[in-house]
Amino acid sequence: MRLDFHSHILPKMDDGAADAEESLKLLKLLKDDGVDVVVATPHLYLHKQDMDGFIRKRGESANELDRAVKGGDYPQIVVGAEVYFSPALSGLPLKELCVAGTGHMMLELPCESFSAAFLNTLANFLSACEVNIILAHIERYFDYNKPEVMDEILSYGVLAQANCDSFEQARYRKTLFKLIKSGKVRLIGTDSHSAERRPPAFGKSERVIRKKLSDDTFEGLMKTAEDILYGKLLK
Ligand SMILES: [Fe+2]
């Protein structure tokens, strides 16, 4: 089973699929790469949008896509969110932002060097958080932060996800291989936005991981995704 844990395939939600037609193009590309399940993770920025409005819009968007799919031969779609970190998240019913049917929520951090004050706020959030956190595209934060800083964040029981297209980029490749080998990255996702601008690179990353690491490594990444979706992995 192949699972893509990060995508912007829901129509009219964010900077991803502009309409249902584009969503179907992305789903077709994922199907061509053998993907069975795709998690739709539209952006939520609490400083731009309130949570209730986001959830309502996400429901409408998912219904629109469901109608467009019409039982066609596409990957199964599971709804989640990519939630940009804000201290305002504390106290919100985060379960509603989790990947549907799981207690796991995808969190995005700012692409910057994390200050001590920021790390302290983040640590307070992570230690009190009642849902399990998946850190989106962890490799990006290595551009700005030392590995020790990222280790500290992971030490709060955070699971890390890597973007499939990062395996094609020299500056991320080695870091990702290391992170996967050490078990720090346990999930992959395409973070696909559009068939033209940011198409899914699932198949390419699968080939790279199988060739440069091993078949077992790739299967292990898929197993983590499956365990989250089917409730076997709680933390
Ligand atoms: Fe994303």
Short mmCIF file of C-alpha atoms and ligand atoms in Angstrom, two decimals:
data_model
loop_
_atom_site.label_atom_id
_atom_site.label_comp_id
_atom_site.label_asym_id
_atom_site.label_seq_id
_atom_site.Cartn_x
_atom_site.Cartn_y
_atom_site.Cartn_z
CA MET A 1 0.00 0.00 0.00
CA ARG A 2 1.29 3.48 -0.92
CA LEU A 3 0.23 6.50 1.09
CA ASP A 4 0.91 10.17 0.40
CA PHE A 5 0.65 11.99 3.73
CA HIS A 6 0.82 15.62 2.54
CA SER A 7 -1.03 17.27 -0.34
CA HIS A 8 -2.97 20.34 -1.39
CA ILE A 9 -5.44 18.55 -3.63
CA LEU A 10 -8.66 19.97 -2.18
CA PRO A 11 -10.09 22.53 -4.63
CA LYS A 12 -10.27 26.27 -3.81
CA MET A 13 -8.78 25.87 -0.33
CA ASP A 14 -5.34 27.45 -0.53
CA ASP A 15 -2.47 27.85 -3.00
CA GLY A 16 -3.05 24.23 -4.12
CA ALA A 17 -5.66 22.99 -6.60
CA ALA A 18 -7.53 25.98 -8.00
CA ASP A 19 -10.59 23.92 -8.96
CA ALA A 20 -11.89 20.35 -9.00
CA GLU A 21 -10.49 19.80 -12.50
CA GLU A 22 -6.99 20.47 -11.19
CA SER A 23 -7.65 18.20 -8.19
CA LEU A 24 -8.51 15.37 -10.58
CA LYS A 25 -5.30 15.96 -12.54
CA LEU A 26 -3.29 15.64 -9.32
CA LEU A 27 -5.21 12.54 -8.27
CA LYS A 28 -4.55 10.98 -11.68
CA LEU A 29 -0.79 11.66 -11.35
CA LEU A 30 -0.80 10.11 -7.87
CA LYS A 31 -2.73 7.09 -9.18
CA ASP A 32 -0.14 6.70 -11.97
CA ASP A 33 2.52 6.50 -9.23
CA GLY A 34 0.57 3.72 -7.53
CA VAL A 35 -0.67 5.82 -4.60
CA ASP A 36 -3.63 4.17 -2.85
CA VAL A 37 -4.41 6.80 -0.21
CA VAL A 38 -3.72 10.54 -0.18
CA VAL A 39 -4.11 12.79 2.83
CA ALA A 40 -5.45 16.24 1.87
CA THR A 41 -3.71 18.80 4.06
CA PRO A 42 -4.90 22.32 3.17
CA HIS A 43 -3.10 25.21 4.86
CA LEU A 44 -4.60 26.75 7.96
CA TYR A 45 -3.13 30.08 9.06
CA LEU A 46 -4.95 31.18 12.17
CA HIS A 47 -3.78 34.77 11.68
CA LYS A 48 -5.68 34.86 8.40
CA GLN A 49 -8.64 32.60 9.01
CA ASP A 50 -10.64 31.29 11.98
CA MET A 51 -10.80 27.57 12.61
CA ASP A 52 -14.59 27.23 12.23
CA GLY A 53 -14.51 28.99 8.87
CA PHE A 54 -11.66 26.73 7.74
CA ILE A 55 -13.50 23.57 8.75
CA ARG A 56 -16.69 24.69 7.01
CA LYS A 57 -14.81 25.56 3.82
CA ARG A 58 -12.85 22.30 3.95
CA GLY A 59 -16.10 20.32 4.21
CA GLU A 60 -17.55 22.10 1.15
CA SER A 61 -14.33 21.58 -0.78
CA ALA A 62 -14.17 17.87 0.09
CA ASN A 63 -17.81 17.46 -0.99
CA GLU A 64 -17.08 19.20 -4.29
CA LEU A 65 -14.15 16.89 -4.94
CA ASP A 66 -16.20 13.88 -3.96
CA ARG A 67 -18.79 14.82 -6.60
CA ALA A 68 -16.05 15.33 -9.21
CA VAL A 69 -14.45 11.96 -8.46
CA LYS A 70 -17.82 10.21 -8.98
CA GLY A 71 -16.47 6.83 -7.94
CA GLY A 72 -13.65 7.05 -10.54
CA ASP A 73 -10.41 5.13 -10.24
CA TYR A 74 -8.47 7.52 -8.00
CA PRO A 75 -6.62 7.18 -4.69
CA GLN A 76 -8.78 7.27 -1.58
CA ILE A 77 -8.84 10.77 -0.04
CA VAL A 78 -8.53 11.33 3.69
CA VAL A 79 -8.97 14.87 5.02
CA GLY A 80 -6.56 16.63 7.36
CA ALA A 81 -4.85 20.02 7.57
CA GLU A 82 -1.40 21.61 7.52
CA VAL A 83 -1.62 23.89 10.52
CA TYR A 84 0.81 26.78 10.79
CA PHE A 85 2.12 27.09 14.31
CA SER A 86 0.60 29.76 16.51
CA PRO A 87 0.40 30.02 20.29
CA ALA A 88 -3.36 30.57 19.64
CA LEU A 89 -3.62 26.83 18.88
CA SER A 90 -3.48 26.08 22.60
CA GLY A 91 -7.00 25.60 23.90
CA LEU A 92 -8.55 24.94 20.47
CA PRO A 93 -10.23 21.57 19.75
CA LEU A 94 -7.28 20.34 17.68
CA LYS A 95 -8.82 16.90 17.18
CA GLU A 96 -10.91 18.53 14.42
CA LEU A 97 -7.71 19.44 12.55
CA CYS A 98 -6.23 15.95 12.79
CA VAL A 99 -6.01 13.58 9.86
CA ALA A 100 -9.57 12.19 9.84
CA GLY A 101 -10.08 9.29 12.19
CA THR A 102 -6.67 9.68 13.84
CA GLY A 103 -5.25 11.74 16.68
CA HIS A 104 -2.44 13.13 14.47
CA MET A 105 -2.22 16.74 13.34
CA MET A 106 0.27 18.12 10.80
CA LEU A 107 2.11 21.20 12.00
CA GLU A 108 4.09 23.67 9.89
CA LEU A 109 6.73 25.93 11.41
CA PRO A 110 8.09 29.22 10.08
CA CYS A 111 11.08 28.92 7.74
CA GLU A 112 13.51 30.87 9.91
CA SER A 113 16.10 30.48 12.62
CA PHE A 114 14.14 29.66 15.77
CA SER A 115 14.83 32.05 18.66
CA ALA A 116 15.06 30.82 22.25
CA ALA A 117 11.72 32.52 22.96
CA PHE A 118 10.08 30.78 19.98
CA LEU A 119 11.48 27.39 21.02
CA ASN A 120 10.17 27.94 24.54
CA THR A 121 6.65 28.76 23.26
CA LEU A 122 6.76 25.77 20.93
CA ALA A 123 7.97 23.46 23.71
CA ASN A 124 5.12 24.61 25.97
CA PHE A 125 2.63 23.90 23.20
CA LEU A 126 4.09 20.48 22.34
CA SER A 127 4.31 19.29 25.92
CA ALA A 128 0.69 20.27 26.70
CA CYS A 129 -0.74 19.26 23.32
CA GLU A 130 -3.39 16.54 23.44
CA VAL A 131 -2.97 15.42 19.84
CA ASN A 132 0.04 13.80 18.21
CA ILE A 133 2.07 16.13 16.07
CA ILE A 134 3.49 15.44 12.62
CA LEU A 135 6.05 18.06 11.63
CA ALA A 136 5.61 18.94 7.94
CA HIS A 137 8.63 18.88 5.60
CA ILE A 138 11.26 18.81 8.36
CA GLU A 139 14.13 19.20 5.89
CA ARG A 140 13.24 22.86 5.26
CA TYR A 141 14.02 23.87 8.84
CA PHE A 142 17.57 22.52 8.53
CA ASP A 143 18.25 25.46 6.22
CA TYR A 144 17.99 27.75 9.24
CA ASN A 145 18.51 25.63 12.35
CA LYS A 146 21.18 23.31 13.73
CA PRO A 147 20.44 19.58 13.98
CA GLU A 148 20.45 19.88 17.81
CA VAL A 149 17.56 22.34 17.64
CA MET A 150 15.57 19.98 15.45
CA ASP A 151 16.40 17.06 17.78
CA GLU A 152 15.04 19.07 20.69
CA ILE A 153 11.73 19.57 18.84
CA LEU A 154 11.54 15.88 17.94
CA SER A 155 12.20 14.98 21.58
CA TYR A 156 8.63 16.07 22.38
CA GLY A 157 7.34 12.95 20.62
CA VAL A 158 6.93 14.70 17.29
CA LEU A 159 6.85 12.57 14.12
CA ALA A 160 8.58 14.08 11.11
CA GLN A 161 7.46 14.06 7.47
CA ALA A 162 9.69 14.73 4.44
CA ASN A 163 8.62 16.02 1.03
CA CYS A 164 9.04 13.65 -1.90
CA ASP A 165 10.46 16.33 -4.22
CA SER A 166 13.21 17.13 -1.68
CA PHE A 167 14.89 13.82 -2.59
CA GLU A 168 15.64 15.40 -5.97
CA GLN A 169 17.39 18.38 -4.39
CA ALA A 170 21.08 17.99 -3.61
CA ARG A 171 20.91 20.26 -0.57
CA TYR A 172 18.33 18.06 1.16
CA ARG A 173 19.17 14.60 -0.08
CA LYS A 174 21.96 13.65 2.34
CA THR A 175 20.14 15.11 5.34
CA LEU A 176 17.02 13.16 4.45
CA PHE A 177 18.86 9.88 4.03
CA LYS A 178 20.41 10.39 7.46
CA LEU A 179 17.10 11.31 9.05
CA ILE A 180 15.36 8.29 7.56
CA LYS A 181 18.17 5.90 8.52
CA SER A 182 18.09 7.13 12.09
CA GLY A 183 14.31 6.77 12.24
CA LYS A 184 13.74 10.51 12.69
CA VAL A 185 11.79 10.87 9.46
CA ARG A 186 9.01 8.30 9.38
CA LEU A 187 6.60 9.71 6.83
CA ILE A 188 6.74 11.07 3.30
CA GLY A 189 4.31 13.20 1.34
CA THR A 190 4.25 14.92 -2.01
CA ASP A 191 3.09 18.36 -0.79
CA SER A 192 1.71 18.57 -4.32
CA HIS A 193 -0.07 21.81 -5.23
CA SER A 194 -0.67 21.73 -8.96
CA ALA A 195 -0.05 19.43 -11.91
CA GLU A 196 2.08 22.12 -13.55
CA ARG A 197 3.63 24.21 -10.75
CA ARG A 198 4.25 21.59 -8.07
CA PRO A 199 3.33 18.12 -9.33
CA PRO A 200 3.55 15.06 -7.07
CA ALA A 201 6.96 13.34 -7.08
CA PHE A 202 5.88 10.20 -5.26
CA GLY A 203 7.17 7.64 -7.77
CA LYS A 204 10.54 9.37 -8.13
CA SER A 205 11.08 9.46 -4.37
CA GLU A 206 10.03 5.82 -4.03
CA ARG A 207 12.65 4.81 -6.61
CA VAL A 208 15.37 6.88 -4.88
CA ILE A 209 14.58 5.52 -1.41
CA ARG A 210 14.46 1.92 -2.64
CA LYS A 211 17.74 2.33 -4.57
CA LYS A 212 19.82 4.42 -2.14
CA LEU A 213 18.43 3.02 1.13
CA SER A 214 16.42 -0.20 0.75
CA ASP A 215 13.06 -1.72 -0.09
CA ASP A 216 12.50 -2.33 3.61
CA THR A 217 13.09 1.36 4.33
CA PHE A 218 10.41 2.41 1.86
CA GLU A 219 7.99 -0.21 3.15
CA GLY A 220 8.70 1.02 6.70
CA LEU A 221 7.69 4.58 5.75
CA MET A 222 4.46 3.28 4.26
CA LYS A 223 3.85 1.12 7.34
CA THR A 224 4.05 4.17 9.63
CA ALA A 225 1.48 5.99 7.48
CA GLU A 226 -0.79 2.94 7.48
CA ASP A 227 -0.47 2.52 11.25
CA ILE A 228 -1.46 6.16 11.80
CA LEU A 229 -4.45 5.93 9.49
CA TYR A 230 -5.67 2.67 10.94
CA GLY A 231 -5.10 3.64 14.55
CA LYS A 232 -2.22 1.38 15.48
CA LEU A 233 0.25 4.20 16.09
CA LEU A 234 -0.72 6.55 18.84
CA LYS A 235 2.54 8.38 19.50
FE FE B 1 2.15 21.79 2.35
#
